[in-house]
Coordinates of C-alpha atoms in Angstrom, one line a residue:
Chain A
M13 CA 11.3 16.3 -27.0
R14 CA 15.1 16.9 -26.2
P15 CA 17.9 14.2 -26.4
R16 CA 18.7 13.8 -22.6
E17 CA 14.9 14.1 -21.8
I18 CA 13.9 11.4 -23.8
L19 CA 17.6 9.3 -22.5
F20 CA 15.5 9.5 -18.6
L21 CA 12.2 8.6 -20.5
F22 CA 14.1 5.3 -21.5
A23 CA 15.8 5.1 -18.4
I24 CA 13.4 5.0 -15.6
G25 CA 11.2 2.5 -18.1
A26 CA 14.8 0.0 -17.9
A27 CA 14.7 0.4 -14.4
G28 CA 11.7 0.1 -13.2
G29 CA 11.1 -2.7 -15.5
L30 CA 14.4 -5.2 -14.3
V31 CA 14.2 -4.2 -10.9
G32 CA 9.9 -5.4 -10.8
D33 CA 10.9 -8.2 -13.7
A34 CA 13.4 -9.5 -11.1
G35 CA 11.7 -10.3 -8.4
N36 CA 8.5 -11.3 -10.9
V37 CA 11.2 -14.4 -12.3
Q38 CA 12.4 -15.0 -8.3
S39 CA 9.5 -16.1 -7.0
G40 CA 8.5 -18.2 -10.3
I41 CA 5.8 -16.1 -11.2
T42 CA 7.6 -15.5 -14.8
Q43 CA 9.9 -17.3 -16.5
Y44 CA 12.3 -16.7 -19.5
M45 CA 12.8 -19.6 -22.0
D46 CA 16.0 -20.1 -23.3
S47 CA 14.9 -19.3 -26.6
A48 CA 15.1 -15.5 -24.7
G49 CA 18.9 -14.8 -25.2
P50 CA 21.2 -13.8 -22.9
L51 CA 19.5 -12.5 -19.4
I52 CA 20.0 -8.7 -17.7
W53 CA 19.8 -9.6 -13.8
K54 CA 17.1 -11.7 -13.8
S55 CA 15.1 -10.7 -17.4
A56 CA 15.7 -11.3 -20.9
W57 CA 17.6 -8.5 -23.1
W58 CA 14.8 -7.3 -24.5
F59 CA 12.5 -6.6 -22.0
P60 CA 14.1 -3.8 -20.8
L61 CA 14.9 -1.9 -23.7
L62 CA 11.0 -3.3 -24.4
V63 CA 9.9 -1.2 -21.3
G64 CA 12.0 1.5 -22.3
L65 CA 10.9 2.4 -25.6
G66 CA 7.3 2.1 -24.3
T67 CA 8.3 5.1 -21.3
I68 CA 8.6 6.7 -24.3
A69 CA 6.5 6.0 -26.7
T70 CA 3.7 7.2 -23.8
G71 CA 6.1 10.6 -23.1
V72 CA 5.3 11.0 -27.0
T73 CA 1.9 10.2 -26.4
R74 CA 0.6 12.1 -23.4
L75 CA 2.1 15.8 -25.2
R76 CA 0.2 15.1 -28.2
L77 CA -2.9 14.9 -26.6
G78 CA -3.1 18.8 -25.0
P79 CA -0.7 21.3 -22.6
T80 CA 0.0 19.7 -20.0
R81 CA 0.7 21.0 -16.3
P82 CA 3.0 23.5 -14.3
G83 CA 5.0 22.8 -11.3
F84 CA 8.1 21.2 -10.9
D85 CA 8.4 19.1 -7.7
P86 CA 10.5 16.2 -8.1
R87 CA 8.7 14.0 -5.4
I88 CA 6.1 13.9 -7.8
G89 CA 7.3 12.5 -9.9
V90 CA 9.5 9.8 -7.4
G91 CA 6.0 8.8 -5.8
A92 CA 5.1 8.3 -9.5
F93 CA 7.7 6.1 -9.9
A94 CA 7.5 4.7 -6.6
G95 CA 3.3 3.4 -7.4
V96 CA 4.2 2.3 -9.9
I97 CA 6.8 -0.1 -8.2
A98 CA 5.3 -0.9 -5.9
I99 CA 2.3 -2.3 -7.5
Y100 CA 5.0 -4.5 -9.2
A101 CA 6.2 -5.8 -6.5
A102 CA 2.8 -6.7 -5.4
S103 CA 2.0 -9.1 -8.0
D104 CA 4.9 -11.1 -6.1
I105 CA 3.1 -11.3 -2.8
A106 CA 1.9 -14.6 -1.9
F107 CA -2.3 -14.6 -0.6
W108 CA -4.3 -17.2 1.6
N109 CA -4.6 -20.5 -0.2
E110 CA -3.0 -19.2 -3.3
G111 CA -2.3 -22.1 -5.6
L112 CA -5.4 -24.2 -3.9
S113 CA -8.0 -22.8 -6.0
D114 CA -8.1 -23.4 -9.9
S115 CA -8.2 -20.1 -11.2
D116 CA -6.0 -16.8 -10.3
S117 CA -6.2 -15.4 -7.5
I118 CA -9.0 -12.8 -7.3
G119 CA -7.5 -10.6 -4.4
K120 CA -4.1 -10.2 -6.1
V121 CA -6.1 -8.4 -9.5
V122 CA -7.9 -6.4 -6.8
L123 CA -5.2 -6.0 -4.7
C124 CA -2.9 -3.8 -7.8
S125 CA -6.3 -3.0 -9.7
A126 CA -7.0 -0.4 -6.7
L127 CA -3.4 0.3 -5.9
A128 CA -3.2 1.7 -9.7
L129 CA -6.9 3.3 -9.2
L130 CA -4.7 5.0 -6.1
V131 CA -1.9 5.9 -7.8
A132 CA -4.6 7.9 -10.7
S133 CA -6.2 9.6 -8.1
F134 CA -3.2 11.3 -7.5
I135 CA -1.7 12.3 -10.4
A136 CA -4.2 11.2 -13.2
D137 CA -5.7 14.1 -15.7
V138 CA -7.5 13.3 -18.7
P139 CA -5.2 12.9 -21.0
G140 CA -3.1 10.5 -18.1
I141 CA -5.7 9.1 -17.8
L142 CA -5.8 7.8 -21.5
C143 CA -2.3 7.5 -21.8
G144 CA -3.1 4.9 -19.6
L145 CA -5.4 3.5 -20.5
G146 CA -3.5 2.9 -24.1
A147 CA -0.8 1.2 -21.7
A148 CA -3.4 -0.7 -20.2
I149 CA -4.0 -2.2 -24.0
A150 CA -0.3 -2.5 -25.4
G151 CA 1.0 -3.7 -22.8
P152 CA -1.0 -6.7 -21.8
A153 CA -1.3 -7.1 -25.6
V154 CA 2.6 -7.4 -26.5
E155 CA 3.2 -9.4 -23.4
I156 CA 0.5 -11.9 -24.7
A157 CA 2.9 -12.3 -28.1
I158 CA 6.1 -12.6 -25.9
V159 CA 4.5 -16.0 -24.2
N160 CA 3.4 -16.9 -27.5
L161 CA 6.2 -16.7 -29.7
D162 CA 7.8 -19.1 -25.9
L163 CA 10.1 -16.5 -25.0
S164 CA 8.6 -16.5 -21.7
R165 CA 6.0 -17.8 -19.8
Y166 CA 4.1 -17.2 -16.3
A167 CA 2.9 -19.8 -13.8
P168 CA 0.0 -21.5 -13.4
L169 CA -3.2 -20.0 -11.9
T170 CA -1.1 -16.3 -12.9
D171 CA -1.8 -16.3 -16.0
G172 CA -5.6 -16.0 -16.9
L173 CA -5.5 -13.3 -19.3
F174 CA -4.6 -15.1 -23.2
G175 CA -1.4 -16.7 -20.5
V176 CA -0.1 -13.6 -19.0
A177 CA -1.1 -11.9 -15.6
L178 CA -4.9 -10.7 -14.7
W179 CA -3.1 -8.2 -12.8
L180 CA -1.3 -6.3 -16.3
P181 CA -4.0 -4.7 -17.1
P182 CA -4.0 -2.4 -14.2
L183 CA -0.5 -2.4 -13.9
Y184 CA 0.1 -0.9 -16.9
F185 CA -2.6 1.5 -17.0
A186 CA -0.8 2.8 -13.5
F187 CA 2.5 2.9 -15.3
G188 CA 0.8 4.5 -18.2
V189 CA -0.6 7.2 -15.9
A190 CA 2.9 7.9 -14.3
V191 CA 4.7 8.2 -17.1
A192 CA 3.0 10.8 -18.5
R193 CA 2.2 12.9 -15.0
I194 CA 6.3 12.7 -15.0
T195 CA 6.5 13.4 -19.1
E196 CA 4.3 16.2 -17.2
L197 CA 7.1 17.2 -14.9
I198 CA 9.8 17.1 -17.4
V199 CA 8.4 19.9 -19.3
A200 CA 7.8 21.6 -16.8
R201 CA 11.2 22.5 -15.3
R202 CA 12.9 23.8 -18.7
T203 CA 10.6 26.4 -17.1
P204 CA 10.6 26.8 -13.2
A205 CA 7.4 27.1 -12.2
T206 CA 5.2 29.0 -9.0
Chain B
M13 CA -30.3 13.2 -0.7
R14 CA -31.2 12.8 -3.9
P15 CA -33.7 9.6 -5.2
R16 CA -30.1 9.5 -7.4
E17 CA -27.5 9.8 -5.0
I18 CA -29.3 7.2 -2.7
L19 CA -29.1 4.7 -5.5
F20 CA -25.2 5.9 -6.2
L21 CA -24.3 4.9 -2.5
F22 CA -25.6 1.9 -2.3
A23 CA -24.1 1.3 -6.2
I24 CA -20.6 1.7 -4.9
G25 CA -21.2 -0.2 -1.4
A26 CA -22.4 -3.3 -3.3
A27 CA -19.9 -3.0 -5.6
G28 CA -17.1 -2.6 -2.8
G29 CA -19.0 -5.7 -1.5
L30 CA -18.8 -8.3 -4.1
V31 CA -15.4 -7.2 -5.1
G32 CA -13.6 -7.1 -2.0
D33 CA -15.3 -10.1 -0.9
A34 CA -15.2 -12.5 -4.0
G35 CA -11.0 -12.1 -2.6
N36 CA -12.2 -13.5 1.0
V37 CA -14.3 -16.3 -0.5
Q38 CA -11.9 -17.9 -3.4
S39 CA -9.1 -17.9 -0.2
G40 CA -11.2 -19.5 2.0
I41 CA -11.0 -16.8 5.0
T42 CA -14.3 -16.5 4.4
Q43 CA -17.3 -19.2 3.7
Y44 CA -20.7 -19.4 3.2
M45 CA -23.1 -21.1 4.7
D46 CA -25.5 -23.9 2.3
S47 CA -28.3 -21.6 4.9
A48 CA -27.0 -18.9 3.2
G49 CA -28.8 -18.6 0.6
P50 CA -28.1 -18.5 -3.4
L51 CA -25.0 -16.4 -4.3
I52 CA -24.4 -13.5 -6.3
W53 CA -20.7 -14.2 -7.9
K54 CA -19.0 -15.1 -4.4
S55 CA -21.4 -13.4 -2.1
A56 CA -24.6 -14.5 -0.8
W57 CA -27.3 -12.6 -1.8
W58 CA -28.0 -10.7 0.8
F59 CA -23.9 -9.7 1.6
P60 CA -23.9 -7.1 -1.6
L61 CA -27.7 -5.1 -0.1
L62 CA -26.2 -5.3 3.8
V63 CA -22.8 -3.3 2.4
G64 CA -24.8 -0.8 0.2
L65 CA -27.8 -0.2 2.6
G66 CA -24.4 0.4 5.2
T67 CA -23.4 2.6 2.7
I68 CA -26.6 4.9 2.6
A69 CA -26.9 4.7 6.0
T70 CA -23.3 5.8 6.3
G71 CA -23.4 9.1 4.1
V72 CA -26.7 9.7 5.3
T73 CA -25.3 10.4 9.3
R74 CA -22.3 12.0 7.7
L75 CA -24.9 14.4 6.4
R76 CA -26.8 14.4 10.0
L77 CA -23.3 15.3 11.6
G78 CA -22.4 19.1 9.8
P79 CA -21.8 20.9 6.7
T80 CA -19.7 19.3 4.9
R81 CA -16.7 20.6 2.6
P82 CA -17.0 22.0 -0.8
G83 CA -15.1 21.4 -3.7
F84 CA -16.1 18.8 -6.2
D85 CA -13.1 16.3 -7.5
P86 CA -14.2 13.3 -8.6
R87 CA -10.7 11.8 -7.8
I88 CA -10.7 12.4 -4.4
G89 CA -13.7 9.8 -4.5
V90 CA -12.1 7.0 -6.7
G91 CA -9.4 7.3 -4.0
A92 CA -11.3 7.2 -1.4
F93 CA -12.7 4.1 -2.5
A94 CA -9.6 2.2 -3.9
G95 CA -7.8 2.8 -0.4
V96 CA -11.1 0.7 1.0
I97 CA -11.5 -1.5 -1.9
A98 CA -7.0 -2.3 -1.1
I99 CA -7.5 -2.5 2.3
Y100 CA -10.2 -5.6 1.5
A101 CA -7.9 -7.4 -0.5
A102 CA -5.3 -6.6 1.6
S103 CA -6.9 -9.2 3.6
D104 CA -6.0 -11.7 2.0
I105 CA -2.7 -11.7 2.1
A106 CA -0.5 -14.6 3.1
F107 CA 2.2 -13.5 5.7
W108 CA 4.7 -15.5 7.1
N109 CA 4.4 -18.5 8.9
E110 CA 0.6 -17.7 9.0
G111 CA -1.2 -20.8 10.2
L112 CA 1.4 -21.9 12.0
S113 CA 1.5 -19.4 14.9
D114 CA -1.9 -20.6 17.0
S115 CA -3.4 -17.4 17.0
D116 CA -4.2 -15.0 13.5
S117 CA -2.0 -13.2 12.6
I118 CA -0.3 -9.8 14.2
G119 CA 0.8 -8.5 11.2
K120 CA -1.6 -8.7 8.8
V121 CA -4.1 -6.8 11.9
V122 CA -1.6 -4.0 11.7
L123 CA -0.9 -3.3 7.7
C124 CA -5.0 -3.1 8.0
S125 CA -5.1 -1.0 11.2
A126 CA -1.3 1.7 9.5
L127 CA -3.7 1.2 6.0
A128 CA -7.4 2.4 7.4
L129 CA -5.2 5.1 9.0
L130 CA -3.8 6.8 5.9
V131 CA -6.5 6.7 4.2
A132 CA -8.3 8.2 7.2
S133 CA -4.7 11.2 7.1
F134 CA -5.5 11.8 3.2
I135 CA -9.5 12.6 3.6
A136 CA -11.0 12.7 7.6
D137 CA -11.7 16.0 8.9
V138 CA -14.0 15.3 12.6
P139 CA -17.1 13.8 11.8
G140 CA -15.9 11.9 8.5
I141 CA -14.2 9.6 11.9
L142 CA -17.1 9.7 13.7
C143 CA -18.7 7.7 10.3
G144 CA -15.4 5.7 10.5
L145 CA -15.8 5.1 14.4
G146 CA -19.4 4.0 13.9
A147 CA -18.7 2.1 11.3
A148 CA -16.6 -0.2 12.9
I149 CA -19.2 -0.9 15.8
A150 CA -21.5 -1.7 13.4
G151 CA -20.2 -3.4 10.6
P152 CA -18.0 -6.2 13.0
A153 CA -21.3 -6.4 14.8
V154 CA -23.5 -6.9 11.8
E155 CA -20.9 -10.0 10.8
I156 CA -20.9 -11.6 14.6
A157 CA -24.9 -11.7 14.2
I158 CA -24.5 -13.2 10.3
V159 CA -21.7 -16.1 12.0
N160 CA -23.4 -16.2 15.0
L161 CA -27.4 -17.3 12.5
D162 CA -24.6 -19.9 10.9
L163 CA -24.6 -18.4 7.8
S164 CA -21.2 -17.6 7.4
R165 CA -18.0 -18.5 9.3
Y166 CA -14.3 -17.0 9.2
A167 CA -11.4 -19.6 8.5
P168 CA -9.7 -20.1 11.9
L169 CA -6.6 -18.7 13.0
T170 CA -8.7 -15.3 10.8
D171 CA -11.6 -15.3 13.5
G172 CA -10.2 -13.9 16.9
L173 CA -13.1 -11.4 17.3
F174 CA -16.0 -13.6 18.3
G175 CA -15.4 -14.7 15.3
V176 CA -15.0 -12.8 13.0
A177 CA -11.6 -11.6 11.5
L178 CA -9.9 -8.8 14.2
W179 CA -8.9 -6.4 10.8
L180 CA -12.6 -5.6 10.5
P181 CA -12.3 -2.8 12.3
P182 CA -10.3 -1.1 10.3
L183 CA -11.5 -2.3 7.4
Y184 CA -14.7 -0.8 8.8
F185 CA -13.3 2.2 9.9
A186 CA -12.2 3.0 6.5
F187 CA -15.0 2.3 4.7
G188 CA -16.8 5.0 7.3
V189 CA -15.2 7.5 6.3
A190 CA -14.6 7.2 3.0
V191 CA -18.3 6.7 2.5
A192 CA -18.2 10.0 4.4
R193 CA -15.9 11.8 1.9
I194 CA -18.0 10.6 -0.6
T195 CA -21.0 11.7 0.6
E196 CA -19.5 15.1 0.7
L197 CA -18.5 14.7 -3.2
I198 CA -21.9 14.5 -3.7
V199 CA -23.3 16.9 -2.2
A200 CA -20.4 19.5 -3.9
R201 CA -20.9 18.6 -6.8
R202 CA -25.0 19.6 -7.1
T203 CA -23.0 23.0 -7.1
P204 CA -19.7 23.2 -8.8
A205 CA -17.1 25.0 -6.9
T206 CA -14.0 26.7 -6.7
Chain C
M19 CA 12.2 20.8 22.6
R20 CA 10.4 20.4 25.8
P21 CA 10.3 17.8 27.9
R22 CA 6.7 16.9 27.3
E23 CA 7.3 16.8 23.6
I24 CA 10.7 14.9 23.9
L25 CA 8.3 12.5 25.6
F26 CA 5.7 12.5 22.8
L27 CA 8.8 11.3 20.1
F28 CA 9.6 8.4 22.9
A29 CA 6.0 7.4 23.3
I30 CA 5.5 7.2 19.4
G31 CA 8.8 5.0 18.8
A32 CA 8.3 3.3 21.3
A33 CA 4.6 2.0 20.7
G34 CA 6.2 1.7 16.2
G35 CA 8.3 -0.1 17.1
L36 CA 6.0 -2.9 19.5
V37 CA 3.2 -2.9 17.0
G38 CA 5.5 -3.7 14.4
D39 CA 8.1 -5.6 16.0
A40 CA 5.3 -8.3 17.2
G41 CA 4.9 -9.3 13.6
N42 CA 8.0 -10.4 13.3
V43 CA 8.8 -11.7 16.3
Q44 CA 5.1 -14.3 16.2
S45 CA 5.9 -14.4 12.6
G46 CA 9.1 -15.2 12.6
I47 CA 11.3 -13.4 10.6
T48 CA 12.5 -12.0 14.5
Q49 CA 13.8 -14.1 17.4
Y50 CA 15.1 -13.1 20.0
M51 CA 17.3 -15.0 22.2
D52 CA 17.3 -16.4 25.3
S53 CA 20.2 -14.0 26.8
A54 CA 18.1 -11.0 25.4
G55 CA 15.8 -10.5 28.7
P56 CA 12.4 -9.9 30.2
L57 CA 9.9 -9.7 27.3
I58 CA 8.0 -6.6 26.5
W59 CA 4.2 -8.1 25.1
K60 CA 6.5 -10.0 21.8
S61 CA 9.7 -7.6 22.3
A62 CA 12.6 -7.5 24.6
W63 CA 12.5 -4.6 26.9
W64 CA 15.2 -2.7 25.6
F65 CA 13.7 -2.5 21.8
P66 CA 11.0 -0.3 22.2
L67 CA 13.6 1.8 24.5
L68 CA 16.3 2.0 22.0
V69 CA 13.3 2.6 19.2
G70 CA 11.6 5.0 21.4
L71 CA 15.7 6.8 22.3
G72 CA 16.8 6.9 17.8
T73 CA 12.9 8.2 18.0
I74 CA 14.4 11.9 19.9
A75 CA 17.9 11.9 18.4
T76 CA 15.7 11.8 14.9
G77 CA 13.4 14.6 16.4
V78 CA 16.5 16.5 18.1
T79 CA 18.6 15.9 14.8
R80 CA 15.7 17.6 12.1
L81 CA 15.0 20.5 14.4
R82 CA 19.2 21.0 13.9
L83 CA 19.1 20.8 10.5
G84 CA 17.2 23.7 9.5
P85 CA 14.2 25.7 9.7
T86 CA 11.1 24.0 9.8
R87 CA 7.5 24.1 7.7
P88 CA 4.8 25.8 9.1
G89 CA 1.2 24.2 9.3
F90 CA 0.0 21.7 12.0
D91 CA -2.2 19.3 11.0
P92 CA -2.6 16.3 12.8
R93 CA -3.5 14.1 9.6
I94 CA 0.2 14.1 8.1
G95 CA 1.6 13.2 11.5
V96 CA -0.9 10.6 11.6
G97 CA 0.3 10.1 8.5
A98 CA 3.6 9.6 8.8
F99 CA 3.5 7.3 11.3
A100 CA 1.2 4.7 9.4
G101 CA 3.1 4.9 6.6
V102 CA 6.2 3.1 8.1
I103 CA 4.3 0.9 10.3
A104 CA 2.7 -0.3 6.7
I105 CA 6.1 -0.8 5.3
Y106 CA 7.2 -2.5 8.9
A107 CA 3.6 -5.0 8.7
A108 CA 5.2 -5.8 5.4
S109 CA 8.0 -6.7 6.2
D110 CA 5.6 -9.3 7.4
I111 CA 3.9 -10.3 3.9
A112 CA 5.0 -14.0 2.6
F113 CA 5.6 -13.9 -0.8
W114 CA 5.7 -16.4 -3.6
N115 CA 8.3 -18.8 -3.3
E116 CA 9.2 -17.0 -0.7
G117 CA 12.0 -19.8 0.7
L118 CA 12.0 -21.8 -2.6
S119 CA 15.0 -19.2 -3.5
D120 CA 18.5 -19.6 -1.9
S121 CA 18.5 -15.8 -1.6
D122 CA 16.6 -13.2 0.4
S123 CA 13.0 -11.7 -1.5
I124 CA 14.0 -9.3 -3.5
G125 CA 9.9 -8.1 -4.3
K126 CA 9.7 -7.7 -0.4
V127 CA 12.4 -5.8 -0.8
V128 CA 11.5 -3.8 -3.8
L129 CA 7.8 -3.3 -2.1
C130 CA 9.4 -1.5 1.3
S131 CA 11.6 0.4 -0.5
A132 CA 9.0 1.7 -2.9
L133 CA 6.6 1.8 0.2
A134 CA 9.8 4.3 1.9
L135 CA 10.0 6.7 -1.2
L136 CA 6.0 6.8 -1.3
V137 CA 5.8 8.5 2.2
A138 CA 9.7 10.8 1.1
S139 CA 7.3 12.0 -1.9
F140 CA 4.4 12.7 0.1
I141 CA 6.7 14.5 3.6
A142 CA 9.9 15.3 2.4
D143 CA 12.2 18.0 2.1
V144 CA 15.5 17.8 2.7
P145 CA 15.9 17.8 5.9
G146 CA 13.9 14.8 6.3
I147 CA 15.7 13.2 3.3
L148 CA 18.9 13.8 5.3
C149 CA 17.4 12.4 8.6
G150 CA 15.9 9.6 7.2
L151 CA 19.4 8.6 5.1
G152 CA 21.1 8.9 8.5
A153 CA 17.8 6.3 9.9
A154 CA 19.2 4.4 7.3
I155 CA 22.5 3.9 8.2
A156 CA 22.1 4.3 11.9
G157 CA 19.3 1.5 12.6
P158 CA 20.4 -0.7 10.8
A159 CA 24.3 -1.1 12.0
V160 CA 22.6 -0.9 15.6
E161 CA 20.6 -4.1 14.5
I162 CA 23.4 -5.9 13.1
A163 CA 25.4 -5.5 16.0
I164 CA 21.8 -6.3 18.1
V165 CA 22.9 -9.7 16.2
N166 CA 26.7 -10.3 16.9
L167 CA 25.7 -9.9 20.4
D168 CA 23.5 -13.0 20.0
L169 CA 20.8 -10.7 21.4
S170 CA 18.0 -12.1 18.3
R171 CA 18.7 -12.7 14.9
Y172 CA 16.5 -12.7 11.7
A173 CA 15.8 -16.0 10.0
P174 CA 17.3 -17.6 7.7
L175 CA 16.2 -16.1 3.3
T176 CA 15.4 -12.6 5.2
D177 CA 19.3 -12.0 7.4
G178 CA 21.2 -10.7 3.7
L179 CA 22.3 -7.9 5.0
F180 CA 25.4 -9.1 7.2
G181 CA 23.3 -10.8 9.5
V182 CA 20.3 -8.5 8.6
A183 CA 17.5 -7.9 6.9
L184 CA 17.8 -6.0 3.5
W185 CA 15.0 -4.5 3.7
L186 CA 15.6 -2.1 7.1
P187 CA 17.5 0.2 4.9
P188 CA 14.0 1.3 3.4
L189 CA 12.0 0.7 6.5
Y190 CA 14.5 2.8 8.3
F191 CA 14.3 5.0 5.6
A192 CA 10.8 5.8 5.7
F193 CA 11.2 6.5 9.6
G194 CA 13.6 8.6 10.0
V195 CA 12.2 10.9 7.3
A196 CA 8.1 10.0 8.8
V197 CA 9.6 11.2 12.4
A198 CA 11.5 14.6 11.2
R199 CA 8.0 15.3 9.7
I200 CA 6.4 14.7 12.7
T201 CA 9.4 16.9 14.6
E202 CA 7.9 19.7 12.1
L203 CA 4.6 19.0 13.2
I204 CA 5.8 19.6 16.7
V205 CA 7.0 22.6 16.7
A206 CA 4.0 24.3 14.3
R207 CA 1.8 23.0 17.4
R208 CA 3.3 26.0 19.4
T209 CA 1.7 28.7 17.3
P210 CA -0.8 27.5 15.3
A211 CA -0.2 28.4 11.8
T212 CA -2.2 29.6 8.8

């Protein structure tokens, strides 16, 4: 990939991370510790950096997994980005009697999972699904490490996956699928197709 | 339909019912009475059975309503399934001041109805719409009977349709449309098309 | 446009306005003052009138912005309408700890914005985006004027845009994009295409 393309992937990843995380932090779902360092908007400075780098890594992985589909339409990229952000924001939604039960909201995990499958049903091919599965493992793993380093934490009752949220795997799955599709569009844009 | 195909319809119906109902039960929107018998996960044992049988009945009805569209793409089926589950999970969402009003949440009924129309706008043909309308009548009717048999009940303020939720008709409508489309895919898969 | 077509645009605008506003009013997000006059369902009588007229104005604007796309499929129109109504209803959703923060919910604004982009990603062309941007400016501007006339008001913490909700611009953007697309369908219906 060309430098401008890599920078673009970083930028949309960092921007999406900031926008989504702002809602999580404002709602109290996630909290940064004092040890996390200075903030950018509502996030610790390293959070958009990590998401941006993860976006680049996902795009590079996509290119290694096989040929990309032709056809450039920016609307597909906007839809892929917006679909992931919608799931991110859905994680801020309150569910009936959430917090009155003694465990994480099943409805929220189901909603985020269904929305992630919907995103994939519109844009995924096999390499995209692989990118999604990779992100669904790597993303939560990194977040679990961050929580264990006492840099951030999830609120009680939304921390059922080793201290992080149970809806992180579907969110990161959709992220991986979307980044793979956007990477395809970046390649297709070089030689505008049919 | 072939036995494997019928079993597949039963399985996705039962699985979807269990997943969606778990959120409804955990959130307190639906409650099974002691008389409902042993549970599978959060649901009375007969609930996934009924949904699975209803899925088969809907698929069989779809085949009787006319020829099916060609073209097999599993993503369409995943999207149809996920769209219905998303509506199911949306029924667990808390709405502003829900419960402070003295009647069921209009916003929730409107949201579930709009999402059901969205699902239909992507996948429905005329027979699919008929399957949706049939399910929108039969599904709530069976649930009203179940509530009247004192096997389960809906929480106050989400029981405005003769004791069951006002968002059940759009949920079942989307269910019927989706099962019709999935049935078409099952038929198309026998002879992989263009 | 023909009288019947203009009437149709008015009718879907007024109906959509009534349905969406009913949820806003019931949930307490918007409130009509006594000075607002008699109600239709939950809305002041002039609200569906204004939305209907705005729908006509948007459709007329769309026609002046260039040629429309061929192809008539009512499902596209149903999906466009339902997408906007879903965003409207999403504004009634409660968000985690909403109201405990001292500012409007970021998550709700992000969700409505992402859903508006999703609607646009499926149906927008350049003239449609222009209609959306125009509506995103004119709609909130009119609502700000209405609030300043003491005819209605938004609840505290959902009034961050000069007294109206921060999620109004994305809602009206989706409205403009959808009305533009529906107007295209109206034109395409005159001469059923490929």
